[in-house]
N, CA, C and O of each residue as an XYZ file, in Angstrom:
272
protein
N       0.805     -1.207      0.000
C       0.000      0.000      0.000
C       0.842      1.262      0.000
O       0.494      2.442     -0.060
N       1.905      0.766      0.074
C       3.234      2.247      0.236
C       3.236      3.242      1.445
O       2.616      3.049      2.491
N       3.831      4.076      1.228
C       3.494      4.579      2.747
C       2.924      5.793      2.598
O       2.968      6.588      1.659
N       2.274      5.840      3.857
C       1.004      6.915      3.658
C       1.713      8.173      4.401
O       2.438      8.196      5.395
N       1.317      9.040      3.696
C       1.745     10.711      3.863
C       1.698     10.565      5.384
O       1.040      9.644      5.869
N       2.399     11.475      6.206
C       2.230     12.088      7.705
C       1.217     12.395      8.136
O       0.221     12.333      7.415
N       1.153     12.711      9.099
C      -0.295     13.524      9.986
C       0.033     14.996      9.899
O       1.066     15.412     10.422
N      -0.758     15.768      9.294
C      -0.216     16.982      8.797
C      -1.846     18.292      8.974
O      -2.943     18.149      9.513
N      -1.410     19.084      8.458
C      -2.400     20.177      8.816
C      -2.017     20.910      7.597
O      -0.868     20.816      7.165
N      -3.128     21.812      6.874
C      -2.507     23.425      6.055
C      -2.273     22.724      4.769
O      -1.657     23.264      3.850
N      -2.716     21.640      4.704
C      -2.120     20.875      3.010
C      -3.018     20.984      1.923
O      -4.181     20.744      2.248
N      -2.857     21.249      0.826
C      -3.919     20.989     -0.227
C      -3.690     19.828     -0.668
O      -2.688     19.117     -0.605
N      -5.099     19.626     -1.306
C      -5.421     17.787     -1.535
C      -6.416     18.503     -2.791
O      -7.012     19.563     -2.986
N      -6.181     17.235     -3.469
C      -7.511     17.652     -4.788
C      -7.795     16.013     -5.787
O      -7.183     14.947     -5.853
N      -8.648     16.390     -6.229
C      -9.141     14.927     -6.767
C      -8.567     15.177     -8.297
O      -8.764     16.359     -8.583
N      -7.937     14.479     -9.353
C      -7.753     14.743    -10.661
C      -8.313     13.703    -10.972
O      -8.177     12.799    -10.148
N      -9.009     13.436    -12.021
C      -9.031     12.043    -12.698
C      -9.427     10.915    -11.884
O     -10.627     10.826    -11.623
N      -8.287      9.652    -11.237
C      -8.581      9.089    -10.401
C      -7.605      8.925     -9.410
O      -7.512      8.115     -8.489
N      -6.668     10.152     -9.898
C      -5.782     10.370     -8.592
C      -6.522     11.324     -7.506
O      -7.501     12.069     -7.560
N      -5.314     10.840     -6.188
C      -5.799     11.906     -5.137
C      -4.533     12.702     -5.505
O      -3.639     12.092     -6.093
N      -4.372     14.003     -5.216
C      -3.182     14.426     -4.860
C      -3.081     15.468     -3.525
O      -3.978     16.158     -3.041
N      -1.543     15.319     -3.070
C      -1.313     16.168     -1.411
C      -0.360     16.817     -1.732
O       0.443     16.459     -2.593
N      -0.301     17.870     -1.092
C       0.819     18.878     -1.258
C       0.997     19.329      0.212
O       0.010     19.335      0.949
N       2.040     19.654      0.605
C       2.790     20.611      1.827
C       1.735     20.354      2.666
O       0.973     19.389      2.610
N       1.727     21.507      3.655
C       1.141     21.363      5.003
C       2.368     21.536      5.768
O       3.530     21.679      5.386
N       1.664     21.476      7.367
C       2.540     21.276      8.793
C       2.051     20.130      9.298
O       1.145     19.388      8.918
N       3.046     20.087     10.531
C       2.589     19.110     11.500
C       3.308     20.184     12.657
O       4.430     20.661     12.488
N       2.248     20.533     14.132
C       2.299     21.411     14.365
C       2.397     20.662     16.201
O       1.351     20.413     16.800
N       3.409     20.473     16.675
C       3.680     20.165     18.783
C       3.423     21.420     19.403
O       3.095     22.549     19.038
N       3.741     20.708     20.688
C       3.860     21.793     21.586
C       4.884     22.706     21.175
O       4.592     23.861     20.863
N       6.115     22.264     21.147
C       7.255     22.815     21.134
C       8.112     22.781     19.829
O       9.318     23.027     19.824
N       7.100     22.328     18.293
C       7.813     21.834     17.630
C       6.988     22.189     15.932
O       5.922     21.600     15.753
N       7.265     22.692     15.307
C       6.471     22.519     14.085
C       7.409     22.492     12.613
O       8.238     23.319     12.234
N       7.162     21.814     12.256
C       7.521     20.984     10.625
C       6.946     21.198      9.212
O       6.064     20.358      9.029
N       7.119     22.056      8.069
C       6.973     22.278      7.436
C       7.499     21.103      6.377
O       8.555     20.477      6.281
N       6.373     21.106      5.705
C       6.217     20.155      4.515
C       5.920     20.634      3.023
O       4.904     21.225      2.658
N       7.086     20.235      2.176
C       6.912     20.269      0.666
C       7.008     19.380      0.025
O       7.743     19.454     -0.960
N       6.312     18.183      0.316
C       6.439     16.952     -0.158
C       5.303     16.848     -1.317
O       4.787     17.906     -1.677
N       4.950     15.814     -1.829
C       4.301     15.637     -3.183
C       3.593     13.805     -3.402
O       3.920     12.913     -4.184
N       2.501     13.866     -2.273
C       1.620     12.382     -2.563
C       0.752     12.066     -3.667
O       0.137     13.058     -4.060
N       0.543     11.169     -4.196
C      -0.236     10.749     -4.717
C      -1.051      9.010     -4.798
O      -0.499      7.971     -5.159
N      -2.215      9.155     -4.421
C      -2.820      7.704     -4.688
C      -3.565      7.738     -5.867
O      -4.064      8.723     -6.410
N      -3.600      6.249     -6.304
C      -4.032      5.973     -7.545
C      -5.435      5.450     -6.398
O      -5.287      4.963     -5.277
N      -6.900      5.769     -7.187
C      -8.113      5.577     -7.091
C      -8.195      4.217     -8.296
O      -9.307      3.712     -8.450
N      -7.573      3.922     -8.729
C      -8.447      3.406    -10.387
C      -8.168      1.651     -9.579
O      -9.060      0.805     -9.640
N      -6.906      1.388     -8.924
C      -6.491      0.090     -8.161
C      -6.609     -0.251     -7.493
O      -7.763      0.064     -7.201
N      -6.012     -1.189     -6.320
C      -5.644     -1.342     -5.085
C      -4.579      0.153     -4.707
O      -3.452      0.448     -5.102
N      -5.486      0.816     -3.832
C      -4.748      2.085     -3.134
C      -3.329      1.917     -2.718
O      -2.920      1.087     -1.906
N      -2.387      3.092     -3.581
C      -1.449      2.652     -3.115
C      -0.599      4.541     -3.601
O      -0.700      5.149     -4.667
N       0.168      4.954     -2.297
C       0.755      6.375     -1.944
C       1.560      6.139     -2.596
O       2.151      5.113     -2.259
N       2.170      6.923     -4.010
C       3.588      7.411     -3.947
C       4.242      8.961     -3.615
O       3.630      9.915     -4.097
N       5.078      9.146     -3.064
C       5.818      9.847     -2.854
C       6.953     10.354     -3.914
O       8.138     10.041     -4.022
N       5.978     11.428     -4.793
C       7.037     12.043     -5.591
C       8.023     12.930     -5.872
O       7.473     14.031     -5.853
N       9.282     13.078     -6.146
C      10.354     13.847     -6.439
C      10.780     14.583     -7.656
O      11.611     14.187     -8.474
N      10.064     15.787     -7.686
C      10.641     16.382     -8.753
C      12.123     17.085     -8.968
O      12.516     17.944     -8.178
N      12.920     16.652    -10.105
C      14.573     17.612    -10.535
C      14.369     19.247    -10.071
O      13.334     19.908    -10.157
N      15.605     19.642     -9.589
C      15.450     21.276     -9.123
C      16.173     22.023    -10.219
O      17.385     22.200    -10.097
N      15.647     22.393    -11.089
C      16.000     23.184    -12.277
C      15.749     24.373    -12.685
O      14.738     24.822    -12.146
N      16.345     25.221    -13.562
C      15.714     26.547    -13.519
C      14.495     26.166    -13.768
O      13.661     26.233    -12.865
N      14.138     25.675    -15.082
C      12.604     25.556    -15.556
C      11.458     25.060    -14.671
O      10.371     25.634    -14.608
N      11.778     23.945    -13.987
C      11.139     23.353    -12.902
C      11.428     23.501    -11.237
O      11.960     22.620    -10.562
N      11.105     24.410    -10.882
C      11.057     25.098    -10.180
C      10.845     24.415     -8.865
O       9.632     24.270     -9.019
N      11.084     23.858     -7.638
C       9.954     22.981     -6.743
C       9.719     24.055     -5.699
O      10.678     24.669     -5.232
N       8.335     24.330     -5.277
C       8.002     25.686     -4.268
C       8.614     25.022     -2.914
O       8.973     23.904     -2.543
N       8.515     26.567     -2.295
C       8.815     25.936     -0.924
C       8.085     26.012      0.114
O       7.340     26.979      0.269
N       8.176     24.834      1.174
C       7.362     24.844      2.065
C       6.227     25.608      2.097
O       6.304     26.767      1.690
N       5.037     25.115      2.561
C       4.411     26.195      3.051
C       2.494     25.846      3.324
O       2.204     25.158      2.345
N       1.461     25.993      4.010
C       0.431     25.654      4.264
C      -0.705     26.373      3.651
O      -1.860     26.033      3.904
């Protein structure tokens, strides 16, 4: 099933097609908070299953940063 995104807060999520997709967010302690620019996706169309994608840091492709 791959591994499933963090426990997070502030993230956008959106339905395409028959993907899900997640973007950034926090995860927010007492004493502690974590900013996320990560990049999930589950496939809807199968057996559910998270990947965790990595885009190249290039001029053209740009990857944003952090943020909720």
């Amino acid at each position: 099933l791959g591994t499933a995104p963090t426990a997070r807060s502030g993230h956008v999520m959106l339905v395409w097609r028959h993907y899900l997709i997640l973007f950034g967010g926090f995860y927010e302690a007492l004493r502690e908070t974590r900013w996320y620019d990560d990049l999930h996706v589950l496939d809807l169309s199968k057996t559910p299953q998270w990947l965790n994608l990595t885009a190249p840091h290039t001029r053209l492709a740009a990857k944003p940063d952090a943020r909720s």
